[in-house]
Amino acid sequence: MKLLTFAASSSRQSINKHLATYAASLVAKADIDVLDINDFEMPLYSIDRETEFGIPVLAQDFLDRIAQADAIIISFAEHNGSYTAAYKNLFDWASRIEPKVYQNKPMVLLATSPGPGGANTVLTTAASSAPYFAGEVKASLSIPSFYDNFDLVTNKLSNTELNSALTTIVNNLTENKQS
């Protein structure tokens, strides 16, 4: 199984990238493709830019990475209760080429933050909107208080209850894909 994973964050120190990469590592026998959305930085989307300059090739490159995957794990950072500007911009450009951005791929959606909310607001939004963009959401999980529940030395969830929940949902992603 080819598994695409990434953080919907442009931070080079992204805690969501740590979480997404760790979650992908729990999928047995997966060929993991870790995408960095910084590699897809484009001008802010506007219809005027699209009309004048066309759609940047990086938007197609992002869609191609999704197309090559059998399943997707995304971990969302939350900025003021919503998507990061970097992810939203990438998504907006890609959706101008293919409105079904997620291309009917099974997905596990995650989110984390330093605080007790665990970026649950953006995760709820992402999970409810993904089906409109051909995302087959198998499960979602918010990890609150990242630094209290994740060991950055071992790059693993240290909270056994949350780790068990994460392991279960990523294994379900695999089982659902094989059936």
mmCIF file of C-alpha atoms in Angstrom:
data_model
loop_
_atom_site.group_PDB
_atom_site.id
_atom_site.type_symbol
_atom_site.label_atom_id
_atom_site.label_comp_id
_atom_site.label_asym_id
_atom_site.label_seq_id
_atom_site.Cartn_x
_atom_site.Cartn_y
_atom_site.Cartn_z
ATOM 1 C CA MET A 1 0.000 0.000 0.000
ATOM 2 C CA LYS A 2 1.294 3.450 -0.907
ATOM 3 C CA LEU A 3 0.431 5.814 1.922
ATOM 4 C CA LEU A 4 0.621 9.585 1.520
ATOM 5 C CA THR A 5 0.978 11.517 4.765
ATOM 6 C CA PHE A 6 1.440 15.182 5.529
ATOM 7 C CA ALA A 7 0.757 17.999 7.929
ATOM 8 C CA ALA A 8 -1.564 20.756 6.778
ATOM 9 C CA SER A 9 0.965 23.217 8.163
ATOM 10 C CA SER A 10 3.892 25.149 6.740
ATOM 11 C CA SER A 11 5.809 25.225 10.015
ATOM 12 C CA ARG A 12 9.252 23.636 9.753
ATOM 13 C CA GLN A 13 8.821 22.516 13.390
ATOM 14 C CA SER A 14 5.265 21.290 12.828
ATOM 15 C CA ILE A 15 3.938 19.107 15.628
ATOM 16 C CA ASN A 16 1.324 17.932 13.146
ATOM 17 C CA LYS A 17 4.084 16.646 10.870
ATOM 18 C CA HIS A 18 5.468 14.648 13.798
ATOM 19 C CA LEU A 19 2.014 13.215 14.438
ATOM 20 C CA ALA A 20 1.255 12.430 10.774
ATOM 21 C CA THR A 21 4.618 10.768 10.223
ATOM 22 C CA TYR A 22 4.271 8.713 13.386
ATOM 23 C CA ALA A 23 0.735 7.646 12.451
ATOM 24 C CA ALA A 24 1.944 6.511 9.023
ATOM 25 C CA SER A 25 4.723 4.481 10.651
ATOM 26 C CA LEU A 26 2.048 2.423 12.425
ATOM 27 C CA VAL A 27 0.702 1.110 9.107
ATOM 28 C CA ALA A 28 2.316 -2.263 8.488
ATOM 29 C CA LYS A 29 3.931 -2.855 5.104
ATOM 30 C CA ALA A 30 3.145 0.641 3.845
ATOM 31 C CA ASP A 31 5.299 2.487 1.359
ATOM 32 C CA ILE A 32 5.169 5.910 3.039
ATOM 33 C CA ASP A 33 5.360 9.147 1.072
ATOM 34 C CA VAL A 34 5.815 12.103 3.452
ATOM 35 C CA LEU A 35 4.787 15.287 1.674
ATOM 36 C CA ASP A 36 5.808 18.759 2.862
ATOM 37 C CA ILE A 37 3.365 21.453 1.785
ATOM 38 C CA ASN A 38 6.249 23.950 1.758
ATOM 39 C CA ASP A 39 7.285 22.272 -1.493
ATOM 40 C CA PHE A 40 3.998 23.497 -3.007
ATOM 41 C CA GLU A 41 4.094 27.181 -2.122
ATOM 42 C CA MET A 42 2.134 29.259 -4.615
ATOM 43 C CA PRO A 43 0.746 32.795 -4.865
ATOM 44 C CA LEU A 44 -2.457 33.407 -2.938
ATOM 45 C CA TYR A 45 -5.358 32.097 -4.947
ATOM 46 C CA SER A 46 -7.612 34.568 -6.715
ATOM 47 C CA ILE A 47 -9.648 34.307 -9.873
ATOM 48 C CA ASP A 48 -7.719 37.305 -11.206
ATOM 49 C CA ARG A 49 -4.380 35.486 -10.806
ATOM 50 C CA GLU A 50 -5.833 32.338 -12.333
ATOM 51 C CA THR A 51 -7.180 34.274 -15.323
ATOM 52 C CA GLU A 52 -3.974 36.233 -15.854
ATOM 53 C CA PHE A 53 -1.328 33.585 -15.154
ATOM 54 C CA GLY A 54 -3.120 30.233 -15.186
ATOM 55 C CA ILE A 55 -2.890 27.563 -12.522
ATOM 56 C CA PRO A 56 0.594 26.919 -11.115
ATOM 57 C CA VAL A 57 2.095 23.545 -12.053
ATOM 58 C CA LEU A 58 2.644 22.850 -8.345
ATOM 59 C CA ALA A 59 -1.126 22.441 -7.924
ATOM 60 C CA GLN A 60 -1.056 19.597 -10.444
ATOM 61 C CA ASP A 61 2.028 18.148 -8.755
ATOM 62 C CA PHE A 62 0.101 18.027 -5.454
ATOM 63 C CA LEU A 63 -2.829 16.278 -7.131
ATOM 64 C CA ASP A 64 -0.411 13.812 -8.744
ATOM 65 C CA ARG A 65 0.973 12.864 -5.325
ATOM 66 C CA ILE A 66 -2.569 12.176 -4.128
ATOM 67 C CA ALA A 67 -3.298 10.149 -7.272
ATOM 68 C CA GLN A 68 -0.242 7.952 -6.650
ATOM 69 C CA ALA A 69 -1.419 7.069 -3.127
ATOM 70 C CA ASP A 70 -3.708 4.246 -2.047
ATOM 71 C CA ALA A 71 -4.609 6.045 1.202
ATOM 72 C CA ILE A 72 -3.949 9.361 2.941
ATOM 73 C CA ILE A 73 -3.191 10.509 6.485
ATOM 74 C CA ILE A 74 -3.386 14.261 7.113
ATOM 75 C CA SER A 75 -2.783 16.045 10.400
ATOM 76 C CA PHE A 76 -4.284 19.526 10.552
ATOM 77 C CA ALA A 77 -2.832 22.493 12.381
ATOM 78 C CA GLU A 78 -5.424 25.009 13.509
ATOM 79 C CA HIS A 79 -5.054 28.742 13.006
ATOM 80 C CA ASN A 80 -7.813 30.774 14.629
ATOM 81 C CA GLY A 81 -10.232 27.868 14.467
ATOM 82 C CA SER A 82 -9.616 27.028 10.813
ATOM 83 C CA TYR A 83 -7.146 25.649 8.268
ATOM 84 C CA THR A 84 -3.720 27.187 7.959
ATOM 85 C CA ALA A 85 -3.497 29.730 5.138
ATOM 86 C CA ALA A 86 -0.788 27.621 3.489
ATOM 87 C CA TYR A 87 -2.939 24.489 3.301
ATOM 88 C CA LYS A 88 -6.102 26.329 2.302
ATOM 89 C CA ASN A 89 -4.255 28.059 -0.534
ATOM 90 C CA LEU A 90 -2.776 24.797 -1.826
ATOM 91 C CA PHE A 91 -6.179 23.130 -1.608
ATOM 92 C CA ASP A 92 -7.894 26.038 -3.393
ATOM 93 C CA TRP A 93 -5.449 25.963 -6.315
ATOM 94 C CA ALA A 94 -5.680 22.162 -6.610
ATOM 95 C CA SER A 95 -9.483 22.264 -6.552
ATOM 96 C CA ARG A 96 -9.461 24.494 -9.630
ATOM 97 C CA ILE A 97 -7.954 21.574 -11.579
ATOM 98 C CA GLU A 98 -9.843 18.739 -9.894
ATOM 99 C CA PRO A 99 -12.772 19.531 -7.567
ATOM 100 C CA LYS A 100 -12.485 15.980 -6.184
ATOM 101 C CA VAL A 101 -9.109 16.824 -4.653
ATOM 102 C CA TYR A 102 -8.933 13.674 -2.500
ATOM 103 C CA GLN A 103 -9.748 11.432 -5.496
ATOM 104 C CA ASN A 104 -11.852 8.867 -3.593
ATOM 105 C CA LYS A 105 -8.946 7.874 -1.353
ATOM 106 C CA PRO A 106 -9.567 6.407 2.104
ATOM 107 C CA MET A 107 -8.313 8.857 4.712
ATOM 108 C CA VAL A 108 -7.477 9.180 8.366
ATOM 109 C CA LEU A 109 -7.640 12.763 9.563
ATOM 110 C CA LEU A 110 -5.741 13.909 12.628
ATOM 111 C CA ALA A 111 -5.077 17.160 14.439
ATOM 112 C CA THR A 112 -3.045 18.294 17.388
ATOM 113 C CA SER A 113 -2.122 21.470 19.211
ATOM 114 C CA PRO A 114 -0.168 22.431 22.308
ATOM 115 C CA GLY A 115 -3.418 23.165 24.129
ATOM 116 C CA PRO A 116 -6.245 21.004 25.425
ATOM 117 C CA GLY A 117 -8.463 21.610 22.360
ATOM 118 C CA GLY A 118 -6.202 19.503 20.150
ATOM 119 C CA ALA A 119 -7.177 21.536 17.045
ATOM 120 C CA ASN A 120 -10.541 19.797 17.202
ATOM 121 C CA THR A 121 -12.365 22.690 15.510
ATOM 122 C CA VAL A 122 -10.413 22.404 12.257
ATOM 123 C CA LEU A 123 -10.505 18.611 12.459
ATOM 124 C CA THR A 124 -14.295 18.659 12.670
ATOM 125 C CA THR A 125 -14.430 20.985 9.662
ATOM 126 C CA ALA A 126 -11.998 18.835 7.672
ATOM 127 C CA ALA A 127 -13.837 15.596 8.457
ATOM 128 C CA SER A 128 -17.217 17.020 7.515
ATOM 129 C CA SER A 129 -16.036 18.682 4.286
ATOM 130 C CA ALA A 130 -13.706 15.960 2.916
ATOM 131 C CA PRO A 131 -16.541 13.861 1.427
ATOM 132 C CA TYR A 132 -17.532 16.844 -0.754
ATOM 133 C CA PHE A 133 -14.042 16.667 -2.241
ATOM 134 C CA ALA A 134 -14.093 12.869 -2.720
ATOM 135 C CA GLY A 135 -12.362 12.026 0.549
ATOM 136 C CA GLU A 136 -13.424 8.754 2.147
ATOM 137 C CA VAL A 137 -12.899 9.563 5.826
ATOM 138 C CA LYS A 138 -12.409 6.300 7.707
ATOM 139 C CA ALA A 139 -11.683 7.933 11.056
ATOM 140 C CA SER A 140 -10.473 11.101 12.730
ATOM 141 C CA LEU A 141 -8.656 11.734 15.986
ATOM 142 C CA SER A 142 -7.643 14.841 17.889
ATOM 143 C CA ILE A 143 -4.567 14.703 20.119
ATOM 144 C CA PRO A 144 -4.821 17.373 22.835
ATOM 145 C CA SER A 145 -1.864 18.892 24.679
ATOM 146 C CA PHE A 146 0.711 17.599 22.210
ATOM 147 C CA TYR A 147 3.769 18.137 24.383
ATOM 148 C CA ASP A 148 2.186 16.230 27.270
ATOM 149 C CA ASN A 149 1.202 13.279 25.062
ATOM 150 C CA PHE A 150 3.982 12.956 22.479
ATOM 151 C CA ASP A 151 7.654 12.171 23.142
ATOM 152 C CA LEU A 152 9.779 14.189 20.704
ATOM 153 C CA VAL A 153 12.875 12.144 21.566
ATOM 154 C CA THR A 154 11.355 8.846 20.428
ATOM 155 C CA ASN A 155 8.851 10.511 18.034
ATOM 156 C CA LYS A 156 5.997 8.461 19.471
ATOM 157 C CA LEU A 157 2.792 9.082 21.356
ATOM 158 C CA SER A 158 3.570 8.577 25.029
ATOM 159 C CA ASN A 159 -0.080 8.506 26.109
ATOM 160 C CA THR A 160 -0.995 4.812 25.892
ATOM 161 C CA GLU A 161 -4.742 5.436 25.531
ATOM 162 C CA LEU A 162 -4.267 7.869 22.645
ATOM 163 C CA ASN A 163 -1.641 5.605 21.088
ATOM 164 C CA SER A 164 -4.052 2.679 21.207
ATOM 165 C CA ALA A 165 -6.785 4.776 19.569
ATOM 166 C CA LEU A 166 -4.400 5.947 16.841
ATOM 167 C CA THR A 167 -3.132 2.425 16.185
ATOM 168 C CA THR A 168 -6.699 1.165 15.875
ATOM 169 C CA ILE A 169 -7.771 3.798 13.355
ATOM 170 C CA VAL A 170 -4.725 3.459 11.115
ATOM 171 C CA ASN A 171 -5.099 -0.334 11.177
ATOM 172 C CA ASN A 172 -8.737 0.089 10.179
ATOM 173 C CA LEU A 173 -7.544 2.200 7.259
ATOM 174 C CA THR A 174 -5.431 -0.736 6.095
ATOM 175 C CA GLU A 175 -8.161 -3.327 6.679
ATOM 176 C CA ASN A 176 -10.757 -1.241 4.899
ATOM 177 C CA LYS A 177 -8.421 -0.771 1.947
ATOM 178 C CA GLN A 178 -7.763 -4.501 1.612
ATOM 179 C CA SER A 179 -11.409 -5.577 1.767
#
